[in-house]
Short mmCIF file of C-alpha atoms in Angstrom, two decimals:
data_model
loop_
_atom_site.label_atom_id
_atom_site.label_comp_id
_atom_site.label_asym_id
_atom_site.label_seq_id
_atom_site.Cartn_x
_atom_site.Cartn_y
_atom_site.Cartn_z
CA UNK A 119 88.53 117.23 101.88
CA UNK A 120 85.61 115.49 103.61
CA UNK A 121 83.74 112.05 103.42
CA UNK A 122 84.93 108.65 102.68
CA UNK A 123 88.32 107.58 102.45
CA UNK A 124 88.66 104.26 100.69
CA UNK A 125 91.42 101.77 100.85
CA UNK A 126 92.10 99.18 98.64
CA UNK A 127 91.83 95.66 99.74
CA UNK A 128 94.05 92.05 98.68
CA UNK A 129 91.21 91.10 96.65
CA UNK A 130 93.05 89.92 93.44
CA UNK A 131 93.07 92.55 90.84
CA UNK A 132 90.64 92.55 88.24
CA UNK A 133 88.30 92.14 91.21
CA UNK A 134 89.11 94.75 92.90
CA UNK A 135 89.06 97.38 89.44
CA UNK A 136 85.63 96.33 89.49
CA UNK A 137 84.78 97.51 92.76
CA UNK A 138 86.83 100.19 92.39
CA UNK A 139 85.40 101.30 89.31
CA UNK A 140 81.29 101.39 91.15
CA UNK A 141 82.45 102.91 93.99
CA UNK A 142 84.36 105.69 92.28
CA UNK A 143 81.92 106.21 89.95
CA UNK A 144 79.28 107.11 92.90
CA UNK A 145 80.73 110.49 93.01
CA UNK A 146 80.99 110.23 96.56
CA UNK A 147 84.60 108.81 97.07
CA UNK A 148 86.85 111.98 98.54
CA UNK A 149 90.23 109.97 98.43
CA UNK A 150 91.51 106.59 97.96
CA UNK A 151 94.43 104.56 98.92
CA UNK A 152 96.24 102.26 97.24
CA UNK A 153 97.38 99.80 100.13
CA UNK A 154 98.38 95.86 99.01
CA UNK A 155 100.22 94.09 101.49
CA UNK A 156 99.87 91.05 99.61
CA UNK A 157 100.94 92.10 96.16
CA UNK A 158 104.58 91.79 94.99
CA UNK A 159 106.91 94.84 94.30
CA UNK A 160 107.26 94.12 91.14
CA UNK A 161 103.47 94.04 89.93
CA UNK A 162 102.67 97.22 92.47
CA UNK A 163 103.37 99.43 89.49
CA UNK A 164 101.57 97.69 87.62
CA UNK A 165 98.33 98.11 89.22
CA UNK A 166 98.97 101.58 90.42
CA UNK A 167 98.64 102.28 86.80
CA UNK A 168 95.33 101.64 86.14
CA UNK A 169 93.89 102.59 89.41
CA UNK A 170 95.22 106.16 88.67
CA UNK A 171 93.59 105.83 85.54
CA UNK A 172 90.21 104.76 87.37
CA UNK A 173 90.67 107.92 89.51
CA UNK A 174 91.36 110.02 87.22
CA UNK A 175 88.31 109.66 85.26
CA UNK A 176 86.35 109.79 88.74
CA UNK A 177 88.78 113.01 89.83
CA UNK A 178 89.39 111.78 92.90
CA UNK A 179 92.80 112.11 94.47
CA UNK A 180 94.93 108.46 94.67
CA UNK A 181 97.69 108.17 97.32
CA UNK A 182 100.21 105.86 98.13
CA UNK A 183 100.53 104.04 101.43
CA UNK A 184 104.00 103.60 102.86
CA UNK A 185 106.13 104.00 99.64
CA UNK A 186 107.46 107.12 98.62
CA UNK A 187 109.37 105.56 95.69
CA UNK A 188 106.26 104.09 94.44
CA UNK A 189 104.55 107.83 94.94
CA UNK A 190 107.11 108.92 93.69
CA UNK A 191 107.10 107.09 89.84
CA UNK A 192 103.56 108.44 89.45
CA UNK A 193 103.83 111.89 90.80
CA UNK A 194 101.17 110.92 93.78
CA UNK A 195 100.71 111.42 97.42
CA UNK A 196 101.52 109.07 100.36
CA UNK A 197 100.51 108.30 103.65
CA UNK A 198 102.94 107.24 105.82
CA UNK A 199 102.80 105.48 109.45
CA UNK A 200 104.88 106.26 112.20
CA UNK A 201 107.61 103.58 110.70
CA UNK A 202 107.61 104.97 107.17
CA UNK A 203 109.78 107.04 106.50
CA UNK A 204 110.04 111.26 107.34
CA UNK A 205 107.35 113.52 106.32
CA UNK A 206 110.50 115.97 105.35
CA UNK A 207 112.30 112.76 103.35
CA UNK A 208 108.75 112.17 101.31
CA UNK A 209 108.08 116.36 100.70
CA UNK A 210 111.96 116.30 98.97
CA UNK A 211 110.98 113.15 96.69
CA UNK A 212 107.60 114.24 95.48
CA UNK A 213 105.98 116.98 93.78
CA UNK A 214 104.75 120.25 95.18
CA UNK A 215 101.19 119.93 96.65
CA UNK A 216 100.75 116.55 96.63
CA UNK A 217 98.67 115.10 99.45
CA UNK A 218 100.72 113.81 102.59
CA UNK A 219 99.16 112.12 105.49
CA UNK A 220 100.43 110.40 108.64
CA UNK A 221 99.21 108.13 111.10
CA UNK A 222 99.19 109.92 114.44
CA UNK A 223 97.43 106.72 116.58
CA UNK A 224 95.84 108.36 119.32
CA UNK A 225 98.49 111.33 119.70
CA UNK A 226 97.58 114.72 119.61
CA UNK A 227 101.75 115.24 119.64
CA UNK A 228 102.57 113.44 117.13
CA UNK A 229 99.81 115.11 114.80
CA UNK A 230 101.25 118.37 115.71
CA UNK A 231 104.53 116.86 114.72
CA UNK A 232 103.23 115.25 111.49
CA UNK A 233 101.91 118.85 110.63
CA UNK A 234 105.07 120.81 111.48
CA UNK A 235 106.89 118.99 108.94
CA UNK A 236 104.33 119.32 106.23
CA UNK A 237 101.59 116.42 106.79
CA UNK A 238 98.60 117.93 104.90
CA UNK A 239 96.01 115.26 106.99
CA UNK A 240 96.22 113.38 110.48
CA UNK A 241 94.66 110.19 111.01
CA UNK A 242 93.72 108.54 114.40
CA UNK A 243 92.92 105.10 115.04
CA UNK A 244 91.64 102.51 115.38
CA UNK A 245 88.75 103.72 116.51
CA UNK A 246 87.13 100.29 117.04
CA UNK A 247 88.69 97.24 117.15
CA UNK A 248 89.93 96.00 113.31
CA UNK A 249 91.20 92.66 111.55
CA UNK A 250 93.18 94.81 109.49
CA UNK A 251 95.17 96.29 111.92
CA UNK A 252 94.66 93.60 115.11
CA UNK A 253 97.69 95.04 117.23
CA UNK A 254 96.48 98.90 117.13
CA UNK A 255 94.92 100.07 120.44
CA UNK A 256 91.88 102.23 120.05
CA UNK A 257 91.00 105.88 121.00
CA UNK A 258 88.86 107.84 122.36
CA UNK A 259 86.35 110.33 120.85
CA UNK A 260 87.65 112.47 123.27
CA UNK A 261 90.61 112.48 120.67
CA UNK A 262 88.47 113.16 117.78
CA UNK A 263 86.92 116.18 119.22
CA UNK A 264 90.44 118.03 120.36
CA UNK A 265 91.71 117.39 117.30
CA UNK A 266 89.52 119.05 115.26
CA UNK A 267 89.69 121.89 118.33
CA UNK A 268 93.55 122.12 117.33
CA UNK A 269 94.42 121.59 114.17
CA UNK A 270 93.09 123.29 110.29
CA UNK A 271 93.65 120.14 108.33
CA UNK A 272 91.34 117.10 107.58
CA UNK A 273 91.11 114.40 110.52
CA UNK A 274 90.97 111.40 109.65
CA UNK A 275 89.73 108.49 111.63
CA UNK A 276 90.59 104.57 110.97
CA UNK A 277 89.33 101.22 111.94
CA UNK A 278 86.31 99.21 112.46
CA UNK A 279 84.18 101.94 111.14
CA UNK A 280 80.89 100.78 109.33
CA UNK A 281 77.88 103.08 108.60
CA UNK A 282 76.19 101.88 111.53
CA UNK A 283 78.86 102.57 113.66
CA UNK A 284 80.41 105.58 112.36
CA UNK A 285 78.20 109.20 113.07
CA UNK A 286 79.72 109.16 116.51
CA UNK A 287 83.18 110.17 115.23
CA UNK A 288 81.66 112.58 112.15
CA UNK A 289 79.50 114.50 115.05
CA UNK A 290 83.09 114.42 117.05
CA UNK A 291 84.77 116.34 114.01
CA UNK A 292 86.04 113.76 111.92
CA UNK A 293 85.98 114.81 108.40
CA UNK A 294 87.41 111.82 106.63
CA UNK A 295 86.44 107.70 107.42
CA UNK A 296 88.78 105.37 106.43
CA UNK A 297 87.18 102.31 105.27
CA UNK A 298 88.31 98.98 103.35
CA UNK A 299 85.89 96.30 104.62
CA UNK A 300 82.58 97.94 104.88
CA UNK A 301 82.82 98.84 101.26
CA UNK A 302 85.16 96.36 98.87
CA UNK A 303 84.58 93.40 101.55
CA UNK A 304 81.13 93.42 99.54
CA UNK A 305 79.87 92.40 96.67
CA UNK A 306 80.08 94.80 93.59
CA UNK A 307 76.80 94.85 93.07
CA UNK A 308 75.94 96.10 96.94
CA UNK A 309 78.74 98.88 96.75
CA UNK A 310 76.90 101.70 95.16
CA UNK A 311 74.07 101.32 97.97
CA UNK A 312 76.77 101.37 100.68
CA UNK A 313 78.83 104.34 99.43
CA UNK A 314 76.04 106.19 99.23
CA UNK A 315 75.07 105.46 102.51
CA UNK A 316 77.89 106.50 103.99
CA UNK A 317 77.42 109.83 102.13
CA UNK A 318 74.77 110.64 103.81
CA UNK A 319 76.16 110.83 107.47
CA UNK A 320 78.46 113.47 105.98
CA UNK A 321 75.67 115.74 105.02
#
């Protein structure tokens, strides 16, 4: 699993299909994340339904971030921060093989904690300061580069990436970018163009 790692944004729905739906089509989405903050419980389902559809048609793999119940109902993945819940908990709840990640910040131990339990990707972060995530503290590349050293799974590296910004952690072994702004803070019709930039400091 390598390239870019899309996660949804609080744009309001129908909005954010759309953008979903350009970007996915690209071909050049590896994984996406279905993260709303701002969305009630009760409608989560709702949309996680037809974003699985969306990547479904685009076969690329959906996750869910934080909720393992939510996973759960639709037989998908999770990612889970350092607050959400055991890796061992979420591996009982869902189905065999599913995708599991977990935030490691900028901790080499807790990666090879996360992956000791059953993580199937690490992420690191932020790697440059983010609105998203104000309150993380950022890491080195130095990070990055021992990472990739130790550990036979996707890393995955979070925050403030852009594509100008971003070859500095691919060169330092990343092998997935986590991205919400730089892609669905645009316009729909400027996604395509950006995706596909981004591609192209994977190759």
């Amino acid at each position: 699993m390598r390239g870019l790692y899309l996660i949804t944004n609080d744009d309001p729905i129908q909005l954010l299909l759309e953008k979903l739906a350009v970007a996915l089509a690209t071909g050049q989405i590896a994984i996406l994340q279905y993260r709303r903050k701002n969305v009630a419980k009760i409608d989560q389902p709702f949309e996680v339904e037809q974003i699985k559809a969306l990547c479904e048609k685009y076969q690329v793999p959906l996750v869910i971030n934080d909720d393992v119940t939510l996973a759960a109902s639709f037989g998908l993945g999770v990612h889970l921060g350092q607050s959400d819940g055991e890796i061992t908990d979420a591996l009982q709840r869902l189905p065999p093989n599913v995708i599991i990640g977990r935030t490691c910040l900028n901790s080499l131990e807790l990666a090879e904690k996360a992956l000791a339990e059953g993580a199937t990707y690490v992420a690191f972060g932020a790697v440059y300061a983010t609105s998203t995530k104000p309150e993380a503290g950022t890491i080195s590349i130095d990070i990055i580069q021992k990472a990739k050293q130790q550990f036979d799974v996707p890393i995955c590296v979070i925050g403030g990436l852009t594509v100008e910004n971003a070859q500095v952690v691919i060169n330092a072994g990343a092998s997935l970018c986590a991205v919400i702004s730089d892609i669905l803070g645009r316009s729909t019709a400027e996604i395509p163009a950006r995706v596909n930039a981004w591609a192209k400091l994977f190759t």
